[in-house]
């Protein structure tokens, strides 16, 4: 076919011109030559295998490990504000700040880092355990007012108590009790 634009497949295509069709036809011919060469090398084993020129241009082979490393680097860049280049507003603000004499010392707060501060593991005291036992003595979930009053009592002993921590303590205690009962029943059956 001399002019492919008359083919019914390309009748409604506005983008394909005669020049574009010539390029497409040449690519088709190059592909046939390339496939014939690969067929003779790999299948028929008539020629030595030559992999040169087989890789498509612009396609980079990626591995899963490379993707993971790249995503870790991106996350580090996003979370660390010190890696970001300063913008013009920041530079202008720094220049406008008043200069201090060397005798004045400005304390730097080291806890302003963007990382979340972890609270150390806390083992409840006897008084705290008593409050927690009365709170979770029954199988039903205590009301919010009861939880709030228990929370205010617990905060007198340790300031790390939160409503979420209190609820998690109740869930864990219930789970521990369930496992204990399960093991106890298993021992009775084994005897």
Short mmCIF file of C-alpha atoms in Angstrom, two decimals:
data_model
loop_
_atom_site.label_atom_id
_atom_site.label_comp_id
_atom_site.label_asym_id
_atom_site.label_seq_id
_atom_site.Cartn_x
_atom_site.Cartn_y
_atom_site.Cartn_z
CA UNK A 1 0.00 0.00 0.00
CA UNK A 2 1.61 3.22 -1.14
CA UNK A 3 -0.48 5.72 0.78
CA UNK A 4 -1.79 4.34 4.09
CA UNK A 5 -3.97 7.35 4.84
CA UNK A 6 -6.63 5.92 2.50
CA UNK A 7 -6.92 2.76 4.59
CA UNK A 8 -10.26 2.62 6.51
CA UNK A 9 -8.36 2.35 9.81
CA UNK A 10 -6.87 5.83 9.33
CA UNK A 11 -9.87 7.56 7.74
CA UNK A 12 -11.07 9.32 10.90
CA UNK A 13 -7.59 10.07 12.27
CA UNK A 14 -6.71 13.78 11.98
CA UNK A 15 -3.24 13.51 13.52
CA UNK A 16 -1.72 11.06 11.03
CA UNK A 17 -0.37 12.87 7.99
CA UNK A 18 1.49 11.45 5.00
CA UNK A 19 4.81 12.23 6.71
CA UNK A 20 3.65 10.48 9.89
CA UNK A 21 2.51 7.47 7.94
CA UNK A 22 5.93 7.21 6.23
CA UNK A 23 7.66 7.20 9.64
CA UNK A 24 5.24 4.57 10.90
CA UNK A 25 5.84 2.39 7.84
CA UNK A 26 9.63 2.70 8.24
CA UNK A 27 9.35 1.66 11.91
CA UNK A 28 7.35 -1.36 10.83
CA UNK A 29 10.05 -2.37 8.35
CA UNK A 30 12.79 -1.87 10.97
CA UNK A 31 10.83 -4.01 13.41
CA UNK A 32 10.53 -6.83 10.90
CA UNK A 33 14.31 -6.77 10.31
CA UNK A 34 14.96 -6.73 14.06
CA UNK A 35 12.57 -9.61 14.78
CA UNK A 36 14.11 -11.64 11.94
CA UNK A 37 17.58 -11.09 13.43
CA UNK A 38 16.41 -12.16 16.90
CA UNK A 39 14.65 -15.20 15.43
CA UNK A 40 17.84 -16.34 13.69
CA UNK A 41 19.96 -15.78 16.81
CA UNK A 42 17.71 -17.13 19.56
CA UNK A 43 15.45 -19.71 17.92
CA UNK A 44 17.36 -21.10 14.98
CA UNK A 45 20.82 -20.55 16.57
CA UNK A 46 22.29 -19.73 13.14
CA UNK A 47 24.11 -16.63 14.42
CA UNK A 48 25.84 -15.74 17.65
CA UNK A 49 23.52 -13.96 20.07
CA UNK A 50 24.09 -10.22 19.94
CA UNK A 51 21.98 -8.30 22.47
CA UNK A 52 23.36 -4.92 21.44
CA UNK A 53 20.59 -2.54 20.38
CA UNK A 54 17.76 -4.65 21.79
CA UNK A 55 16.91 -2.36 24.67
CA UNK A 56 14.41 0.32 23.80
CA UNK A 57 15.72 3.84 24.14
CA UNK A 58 14.60 5.84 27.14
CA UNK A 59 13.47 2.81 29.15
CA UNK A 60 15.32 2.34 32.42
CA UNK A 61 15.18 -1.03 34.13
CA UNK A 62 14.06 -0.54 37.72
CA UNK A 63 14.35 -2.95 40.58
CA UNK A 64 12.17 -3.15 43.67
CA UNK A 65 15.14 -2.39 45.93
CA UNK A 66 15.86 0.80 43.97
CA UNK A 67 12.24 1.92 44.31
CA UNK A 68 12.29 1.31 48.08
CA UNK A 69 15.51 3.31 48.49
CA UNK A 70 14.11 6.15 46.40
CA UNK A 71 10.88 6.26 48.41
CA UNK A 72 12.86 6.29 51.68
CA UNK A 73 14.94 9.22 50.43
CA UNK A 74 11.79 11.09 49.40
CA UNK A 75 10.22 10.53 52.81
CA UNK A 76 13.36 11.77 54.56
CA UNK A 77 13.41 14.87 52.37
CA UNK A 78 9.77 15.62 53.13
CA UNK A 79 10.03 15.10 56.89
CA UNK A 80 13.28 16.98 57.48
CA UNK A 81 12.62 20.73 57.16
CA UNK A 82 16.34 21.50 57.34
CA UNK A 83 16.95 19.89 53.93
CA UNK A 84 14.59 22.27 52.17
CA UNK A 85 16.31 25.18 50.44
CA UNK A 86 15.45 28.53 52.02
CA UNK A 87 13.00 30.61 50.06
CA UNK A 88 13.26 34.36 49.52
CA UNK A 89 10.79 35.21 52.31
CA UNK A 90 12.85 33.33 54.88
CA UNK A 91 16.06 35.02 53.76
CA UNK A 92 14.38 38.41 53.92
CA UNK A 93 13.01 37.69 57.42
CA UNK A 94 16.46 36.65 58.62
CA UNK A 95 17.97 39.85 57.30
CA UNK A 96 15.30 41.94 59.05
CA UNK A 97 15.94 40.36 62.46
CA UNK A 98 17.70 42.69 64.90
CA UNK A 99 21.32 41.90 65.64
CA UNK A 100 22.25 41.24 69.23
CA UNK A 101 25.40 42.09 71.05
CA UNK A 102 27.68 39.22 71.99
CA UNK A 103 26.77 39.57 75.69
CA UNK A 104 23.14 38.55 75.02
CA UNK A 105 22.54 34.81 74.82
CA UNK A 106 19.39 33.38 73.32
CA UNK A 107 18.50 29.87 74.58
CA UNK A 108 17.67 27.34 71.88
CA UNK A 109 14.83 24.96 72.52
CA UNK A 110 16.07 21.54 71.45
CA UNK A 111 12.65 19.92 71.66
CA UNK A 112 11.32 21.71 68.59
CA UNK A 113 12.31 18.81 66.33
CA UNK A 114 9.55 17.51 64.03
CA UNK A 115 9.87 13.96 65.41
CA UNK A 116 7.22 12.69 67.78
CA UNK A 117 8.47 12.35 71.33
CA UNK A 118 8.00 8.84 72.69
CA UNK A 119 6.77 8.46 76.23
CA UNK A 120 8.77 5.97 78.26
CA UNK A 121 7.10 2.75 79.36
CA UNK A 122 5.22 3.25 82.59
CA UNK A 123 4.42 0.58 85.13
CA UNK A 124 1.43 1.66 87.23
CA UNK A 125 1.83 2.10 90.96
CA UNK A 126 -0.35 0.27 93.50
CA UNK A 127 -2.74 3.22 93.74
CA UNK A 128 -3.03 3.43 89.96
CA UNK A 129 -3.68 -0.32 89.75
CA UNK A 130 -6.49 0.01 92.29
CA UNK A 131 -8.14 2.76 90.23
CA UNK A 132 -7.75 0.74 87.02
CA UNK A 133 -9.14 -2.44 88.59
CA UNK A 134 -12.27 -0.65 89.79
CA UNK A 135 -12.66 0.98 86.39
CA UNK A 136 -12.44 -2.27 84.39
CA UNK A 137 -13.88 -4.70 86.96
CA UNK A 138 -16.99 -5.38 84.87
CA UNK A 139 -17.25 -6.75 81.34
CA UNK A 140 -19.05 -3.66 80.05
CA UNK A 141 -17.31 -0.54 78.85
CA UNK A 142 -17.43 2.28 81.41
CA UNK A 143 -19.17 5.52 80.47
CA UNK A 144 -17.21 8.57 79.37
CA UNK A 145 -17.87 10.42 82.62
CA UNK A 146 -16.49 7.50 84.66
CA UNK A 147 -13.44 7.34 82.39
CA UNK A 148 -12.90 11.10 82.72
CA UNK A 149 -13.09 10.99 86.52
CA UNK A 150 -10.69 8.02 86.64
CA UNK A 151 -8.38 9.87 84.27
CA UNK A 152 -8.32 12.94 86.52
CA UNK A 153 -7.47 10.69 89.51
CA UNK A 154 -4.72 8.92 87.56
CA UNK A 155 -3.19 12.20 86.42
CA UNK A 156 -2.34 12.98 90.05
CA UNK A 157 0.09 10.04 90.02
CA UNK A 158 1.53 10.30 86.50
CA UNK A 159 0.95 12.97 83.84
CA UNK A 160 1.32 10.53 80.93
CA UNK A 161 -2.20 9.13 81.21
CA UNK A 162 -4.53 9.92 78.32
CA UNK A 163 -8.02 8.76 77.50
CA UNK A 164 -6.68 6.61 74.66
CA UNK A 165 -4.05 5.04 76.93
CA UNK A 166 -6.72 4.29 79.52
CA UNK A 167 -8.96 2.61 76.94
CA UNK A 168 -6.02 0.60 75.56
CA UNK A 169 -5.19 -0.54 79.10
CA UNK A 170 -8.75 -1.84 79.47
CA UNK A 171 -8.61 -3.63 76.11
CA UNK A 172 -5.27 -5.26 76.93
CA UNK A 173 -6.47 -6.31 80.39
CA UNK A 174 -9.60 -7.89 78.88
CA UNK A 175 -7.47 -9.72 76.27
CA UNK A 176 -5.10 -10.99 78.96
CA UNK A 177 -8.05 -12.24 81.01
CA UNK A 178 -9.51 -14.03 77.98
CA UNK A 179 -6.20 -15.78 77.22
CA UNK A 180 -5.83 -16.80 80.85
CA UNK A 181 -9.33 -18.33 80.88
CA UNK A 182 -8.62 -20.13 77.60
CA UNK A 183 -5.39 -21.65 78.96
CA UNK A 184 -7.10 -22.53 82.25
CA UNK A 185 -9.88 -24.37 80.40
CA UNK A 186 -7.29 -26.15 78.28
CA UNK A 187 -5.48 -27.39 81.41
CA UNK A 188 -8.73 -28.67 82.90
CA UNK A 189 -9.54 -30.60 79.72
CA UNK A 190 -6.04 -32.11 79.58
CA UNK A 191 -6.31 -33.46 83.14
#
